[in-house]
Amino acid sequence: MAVIPKEPLDWMTLLQLKVDEVFDLLARSDSGERLGECDFVPLVDIFETPDSFTIEVELPGFEGSEISLKLCCNMLIVEGTKRDDTREGVGYICLERHFGRFCRAIEVPPTVDLAGVRARYRQGVLTVVFPRLSDKGQIIREIPIEQGDV
C-alpha cells in the first residue's frame, strides 16, 4: 500500500523513489537497452469510464509476441521491437513507418484493480483495461497505533 505524504518535500522523495524503480526496471529489461535508446514512441489514447480505466496503444505491424507489458509500482510499461521489413535494393520515395525498439511508460491511477488488468492486441491496437476498485477503502487504509514500546 502506498504512503500518502503530507509535506511537499516528502512528495518529491516519493516521486524520486518511484522514478528510480521504473528506470531500474527498464535497465534490467530483456533487451538490455535503456529508455533513452528507444527508436520511437507509440501513440496512446487513455480514457476512463465509471467501471474502468483504459489505455490503447497504436502498434501497427507487430506480432503479439513482440510486445511486452509490465507493471512497476503504478506504472504500466509497454515495450518491444519492430523488425525492419524494408526492401533491399529499392529506392524509397517515402518511408514514414517506424522500426526498432519502442517503449512507453504510463501512470495508472490508484483507484484501479491491478490484479484484474486485461490486455488484448487486435488490428494493430493494444488495449489494456484496468477495472475500477469496487471498495474505495482499499486506496487509503488506517493503521492503528499501539500504546507503549514497540
PDB file of C-alpha atoms in Angstrom:
ATOM      1  CA  MET A   1       0.000   0.000   0.000  1.00  0.00           C
ATOM      2  CA  ALA A   2       1.377   3.387  -0.966  1.00  0.00           C
ATOM      3  CA  VAL A   3       2.092   6.030   1.662  1.00  0.00           C
ATOM      4  CA  ILE A   4       0.461   9.399   1.011  1.00  0.00           C
ATOM      5  CA  PRO A   5       2.874  12.187   2.007  1.00  0.00           C
ATOM      6  CA  LYS A   6       1.685  15.377   3.660  1.00  0.00           C
ATOM      7  CA  GLU A   7       4.743  17.591   3.126  1.00  0.00           C
ATOM      8  CA  PRO A   8       5.944  18.817  -0.309  1.00  0.00           C
ATOM      9  CA  LEU A   9       9.480  17.545   0.289  1.00  0.00           C
ATOM     10  CA  ASP A  10       8.086  14.086   1.098  1.00  0.00           C
ATOM     11  CA  TRP A  11       6.218  14.116  -2.238  1.00  0.00           C
ATOM     12  CA  MET A  12       9.490  14.815  -4.051  1.00  0.00           C
ATOM     13  CA  THR A  13      11.232  11.983  -2.209  1.00  0.00           C
ATOM     14  CA  LEU A  14       8.409   9.585  -3.087  1.00  0.00           C
ATOM     15  CA  LEU A  15       8.499  10.704  -6.719  1.00  0.00           C
ATOM     16  CA  GLN A  16      12.259  10.148  -6.876  1.00  0.00           C
ATOM     17  CA  LEU A  17      11.864   6.628  -5.441  1.00  0.00           C
ATOM     18  CA  LYS A  18       9.177   5.730  -7.985  1.00  0.00           C
ATOM     19  CA  VAL A  19      11.168   7.150 -10.905  1.00  0.00           C
ATOM     20  CA  ASP A  20      14.237   5.214  -9.763  1.00  0.00           C
ATOM     21  CA  GLU A  21      12.188   1.995  -9.620  1.00  0.00           C
ATOM     22  CA  VAL A  22      10.898   2.498 -13.167  1.00  0.00           C
ATOM     23  CA  PHE A  23      14.345   3.223 -14.589  1.00  0.00           C
ATOM     24  CA  ASP A  24      15.839   0.260 -12.724  1.00  0.00           C
ATOM     25  CA  LEU A  25      13.175  -1.978 -14.274  1.00  0.00           C
ATOM     26  CA  LEU A  26      13.847  -0.621 -17.747  1.00  0.00           C
ATOM     27  CA  ALA A  27      17.604  -1.037 -17.296  1.00  0.00           C
ATOM     28  CA  ARG A  28      17.035  -4.716 -16.478  1.00  0.00           C
ATOM     29  CA  SER A  29      14.728  -5.299 -19.472  1.00  0.00           C
ATOM     30  CA  ASP A  30      15.287  -8.361 -21.652  1.00  0.00           C
ATOM     31  CA  SER A  31      16.911  -6.368 -24.429  1.00  0.00           C
ATOM     32  CA  GLY A  32      19.377  -4.681 -22.066  1.00  0.00           C
ATOM     33  CA  GLU A  33      18.763  -1.306 -23.700  1.00  0.00           C
ATOM     34  CA  ARG A  34      17.874   1.829 -21.777  1.00  0.00           C
ATOM     35  CA  LEU A  35      14.827   4.081 -22.152  1.00  0.00           C
ATOM     36  CA  GLY A  36      16.837   6.800 -23.904  1.00  0.00           C
ATOM     37  CA  GLU A  37      17.788   4.355 -26.647  1.00  0.00           C
ATOM     38  CA  CYS A  38      14.232   3.870 -27.930  1.00  0.00           C
ATOM     39  CA  ASP A  39      13.815   4.419 -31.649  1.00  0.00           C
ATOM     40  CA  PHE A  40      10.234   5.667 -31.420  1.00  0.00           C
ATOM     41  CA  VAL A  41       7.356   6.254 -29.004  1.00  0.00           C
ATOM     42  CA  PRO A  42       3.951   4.796 -29.980  1.00  0.00           C
ATOM     43  CA  LEU A  43       0.803   6.920 -29.870  1.00  0.00           C
ATOM     44  CA  VAL A  44      -1.528   6.349 -26.914  1.00  0.00           C
ATOM     45  CA  ASP A  45      -5.186   7.058 -26.101  1.00  0.00           C
ATOM     46  CA  ILE A  46      -6.239   6.952 -22.437  1.00  0.00           C
ATOM     47  CA  PHE A  47      -9.842   7.125 -21.298  1.00  0.00           C
ATOM     48  CA  GLU A  48     -11.961   6.170 -18.328  1.00  0.00           C
ATOM     49  CA  THR A  49     -15.493   5.062 -17.653  1.00  0.00           C
ATOM     50  CA  PRO A  50     -17.238   4.629 -14.315  1.00  0.00           C
ATOM     51  CA  ASP A  51     -16.182   0.934 -14.399  1.00  0.00           C
ATOM     52  CA  SER A  52     -12.682   1.020 -15.918  1.00  0.00           C
ATOM     53  CA  PHE A  53      -9.504   2.868 -16.887  1.00  0.00           C
ATOM     54  CA  THR A  54      -8.389   2.020 -20.436  1.00  0.00           C
ATOM     55  CA  ILE A  55      -5.144   2.545 -22.338  1.00  0.00           C
ATOM     56  CA  GLU A  56      -4.967   1.987 -26.096  1.00  0.00           C
ATOM     57  CA  VAL A  57      -1.532   1.870 -27.744  1.00  0.00           C
ATOM     58  CA  GLU A  58      -1.220   2.113 -31.525  1.00  0.00           C
ATOM     59  CA  LEU A  59       1.205  -0.626 -32.666  1.00  0.00           C
ATOM     60  CA  PRO A  60       0.519  -1.492 -36.316  1.00  0.00           C
ATOM     61  CA  GLY A  61       2.528  -4.278 -37.915  1.00  0.00           C
ATOM     62  CA  PHE A  62       3.512  -6.041 -34.686  1.00  0.00           C
ATOM     63  CA  GLU A  63       3.037  -9.630 -33.657  1.00  0.00           C
ATOM     64  CA  GLY A  64       1.632 -10.021 -30.138  1.00  0.00           C
ATOM     65  CA  SER A  65       4.803 -11.855 -29.099  1.00  0.00           C
ATOM     66  CA  GLU A  66       6.906  -8.753 -29.965  1.00  0.00           C
ATOM     67  CA  ILE A  67       5.149  -6.652 -27.303  1.00  0.00           C
ATOM     68  CA  SER A  68       5.947  -6.708 -23.578  1.00  0.00           C
ATOM     69  CA  LEU A  69       3.677  -5.373 -20.806  1.00  0.00           C
ATOM     70  CA  LYS A  70       4.923  -4.853 -17.246  1.00  0.00           C
ATOM     71  CA  LEU A  71       3.550  -3.214 -14.116  1.00  0.00           C
ATOM     72  CA  CYS A  72       6.051  -1.449 -11.875  1.00  0.00           C
ATOM     73  CA  CYS A  73       4.506   0.326  -8.891  1.00  0.00           C
ATOM     74  CA  ASN A  74       1.747   2.380 -10.504  1.00  0.00           C
ATOM     75  CA  MET A  75       3.361   2.497 -13.977  1.00  0.00           C
ATOM     76  CA  LEU A  76       2.364   0.402 -16.978  1.00  0.00           C
ATOM     77  CA  ILE A  77       5.415  -0.147 -19.169  1.00  0.00           C
ATOM     78  CA  VAL A  78       4.843  -1.127 -22.801  1.00  0.00           C
ATOM     79  CA  GLU A  79       7.907  -2.042 -24.826  1.00  0.00           C
ATOM     80  CA  GLY A  80       9.049  -4.133 -27.748  1.00  0.00           C
ATOM     81  CA  THR A  81      10.894  -4.170 -31.036  1.00  0.00           C
ATOM     82  CA  LYS A  82       9.523  -3.904 -34.559  1.00  0.00           C
ATOM     83  CA  ARG A  83      11.705  -5.590 -37.133  1.00  0.00           C
ATOM     84  CA  ASP A  84      12.749  -3.611 -40.178  1.00  0.00           C
ATOM     85  CA  ASP A  85      10.916  -5.069 -43.159  1.00  0.00           C
ATOM     86  CA  THR A  86      12.031  -2.537 -45.771  1.00  0.00           C
ATOM     87  CA  ARG A  87      13.043  -3.993 -49.133  1.00  0.00           C
ATOM     88  CA  GLU A  88      16.679  -4.235 -50.170  1.00  0.00           C
ATOM     89  CA  GLY A  89      17.655  -2.651 -53.481  1.00  0.00           C
ATOM     90  CA  VAL A  90      14.557  -0.439 -53.617  1.00  0.00           C
ATOM     91  CA  GLY A  91      14.713   3.352 -53.844  1.00  0.00           C
ATOM     92  CA  TYR A  92      12.049   4.555 -51.435  1.00  0.00           C
ATOM     93  CA  ILE A  93      10.303   7.790 -52.357  1.00  0.00           C
ATOM     94  CA  CYS A  94       8.582   7.982 -48.967  1.00  0.00           C
ATOM     95  CA  LEU A  95       9.253   5.864 -45.855  1.00  0.00           C
ATOM     96  CA  GLU A  96       7.295   7.083 -42.814  1.00  0.00           C
ATOM     97  CA  ARG A  97       6.942   3.862 -40.832  1.00  0.00           C
ATOM     98  CA  HIS A  98       8.951   3.363 -37.641  1.00  0.00           C
ATOM     99  CA  PHE A  99      11.168   0.361 -36.948  1.00  0.00           C
ATOM    100  CA  GLY A 100      13.289  -0.634 -33.982  1.00  0.00           C
ATOM    101  CA  ARG A 101      12.806  -0.561 -30.234  1.00  0.00           C
ATOM    102  CA  PHE A 102       9.940   1.328 -28.621  1.00  0.00           C
ATOM    103  CA  CYS A 103       8.936   1.954 -25.035  1.00  0.00           C
ATOM    104  CA  ARG A 104       6.228   3.865 -23.243  1.00  0.00           C
ATOM    105  CA  ALA A 105       5.541   4.282 -19.507  1.00  0.00           C
ATOM    106  CA  ILE A 106       2.034   5.307 -18.453  1.00  0.00           C
ATOM    107  CA  GLU A 107       0.917   6.131 -14.918  1.00  0.00           C
ATOM    108  CA  VAL A 108      -2.051   4.137 -13.659  1.00  0.00           C
ATOM    109  CA  PRO A 109      -4.355   5.787 -11.083  1.00  0.00           C
ATOM    110  CA  PRO A 110      -4.596   4.294  -7.582  1.00  0.00           C
ATOM    111  CA  THR A 111      -8.350   3.664  -7.991  1.00  0.00           C
ATOM    112  CA  VAL A 112      -7.880   0.634 -10.275  1.00  0.00           C
ATOM    113  CA  ASP A 113      -7.609  -3.072  -9.536  1.00  0.00           C
ATOM    114  CA  LEU A 114      -4.085  -4.026 -10.669  1.00  0.00           C
ATOM    115  CA  ALA A 115      -4.834  -7.726 -10.207  1.00  0.00           C
ATOM    116  CA  GLY A 116      -7.801  -7.554 -12.593  1.00  0.00           C
ATOM    117  CA  VAL A 117      -5.979  -5.978 -15.554  1.00  0.00           C
ATOM    118  CA  ARG A 118      -6.710  -7.436 -19.022  1.00  0.00           C
ATOM    119  CA  ALA A 119      -4.820  -6.846 -22.280  1.00  0.00           C
ATOM    120  CA  ARG A 120      -5.773  -7.581 -25.901  1.00  0.00           C
ATOM    121  CA  TYR A 121      -3.949  -6.911 -29.166  1.00  0.00           C
ATOM    122  CA  ARG A 122      -6.158  -6.687 -32.236  1.00  0.00           C
ATOM    123  CA  GLN A 123      -5.908  -4.897 -35.587  1.00  0.00           C
ATOM    124  CA  GLY A 124      -2.740  -3.040 -34.587  1.00  0.00           C
ATOM    125  CA  VAL A 125      -4.080  -1.668 -31.304  1.00  0.00           C
ATOM    126  CA  LEU A 126      -3.049  -2.920 -27.863  1.00  0.00           C
ATOM    127  CA  THR A 127      -5.888  -2.346 -25.391  1.00  0.00           C
ATOM    128  CA  VAL A 128      -5.180  -2.576 -21.659  1.00  0.00           C
ATOM    129  CA  VAL A 129      -8.225  -2.374 -19.356  1.00  0.00           C
ATOM    130  CA  PHE A 130      -7.972  -1.864 -15.602  1.00  0.00           C
ATOM    131  CA  PRO A 131     -11.257  -2.384 -13.721  1.00  0.00           C
ATOM    132  CA  ARG A 132     -12.090   0.142 -11.020  1.00  0.00           C
ATOM    133  CA  LEU A 133     -11.769  -0.940  -7.397  1.00  0.00           C
ATOM    134  CA  SER A 134     -15.185  -1.813  -6.038  1.00  0.00           C
ATOM    135  CA  ASP A 135     -14.082  -0.972  -2.482  1.00  0.00           C
ATOM    136  CA  LYS A 136     -12.571   2.520  -2.448  1.00  0.00           C
ATOM    137  CA  GLY A 137     -11.454   1.852   1.125  1.00  0.00           C
ATOM    138  CA  GLN A 138      -8.546  -0.155  -0.321  1.00  0.00           C
ATOM    139  CA  ILE A 139      -6.877   3.067  -1.515  1.00  0.00           C
ATOM    140  CA  ILE A 140      -6.265   4.594   1.913  1.00  0.00           C
ATOM    141  CA  ARG A 141      -6.030   2.396   4.948  1.00  0.00           C
ATOM    142  CA  GLU A 142      -5.972   3.452   8.583  1.00  0.00           C
ATOM    143  CA  ILE A 143      -3.147   1.991  10.652  1.00  0.00           C
ATOM    144  CA  PRO A 144      -3.903   1.571  14.348  1.00  0.00           C
ATOM    145  CA  ILE A 145      -1.291   2.965  16.718  1.00  0.00           C
ATOM    146  CA  GLU A 146      -0.452   0.843  19.735  1.00  0.00           C
ATOM    147  CA  GLN A 147       0.421   2.475  23.042  1.00  0.00           C
ATOM    148  CA  GLY A 148       3.726   1.733  24.712  1.00  0.00           C
ATOM    149  CA  ASP A 149       7.037   0.381  23.421  1.00  0.00           C
ATOM    150  CA  VAL A 150       7.087  -1.315  20.049  1.00  0.00           C
TER     151      VAL A 150
END
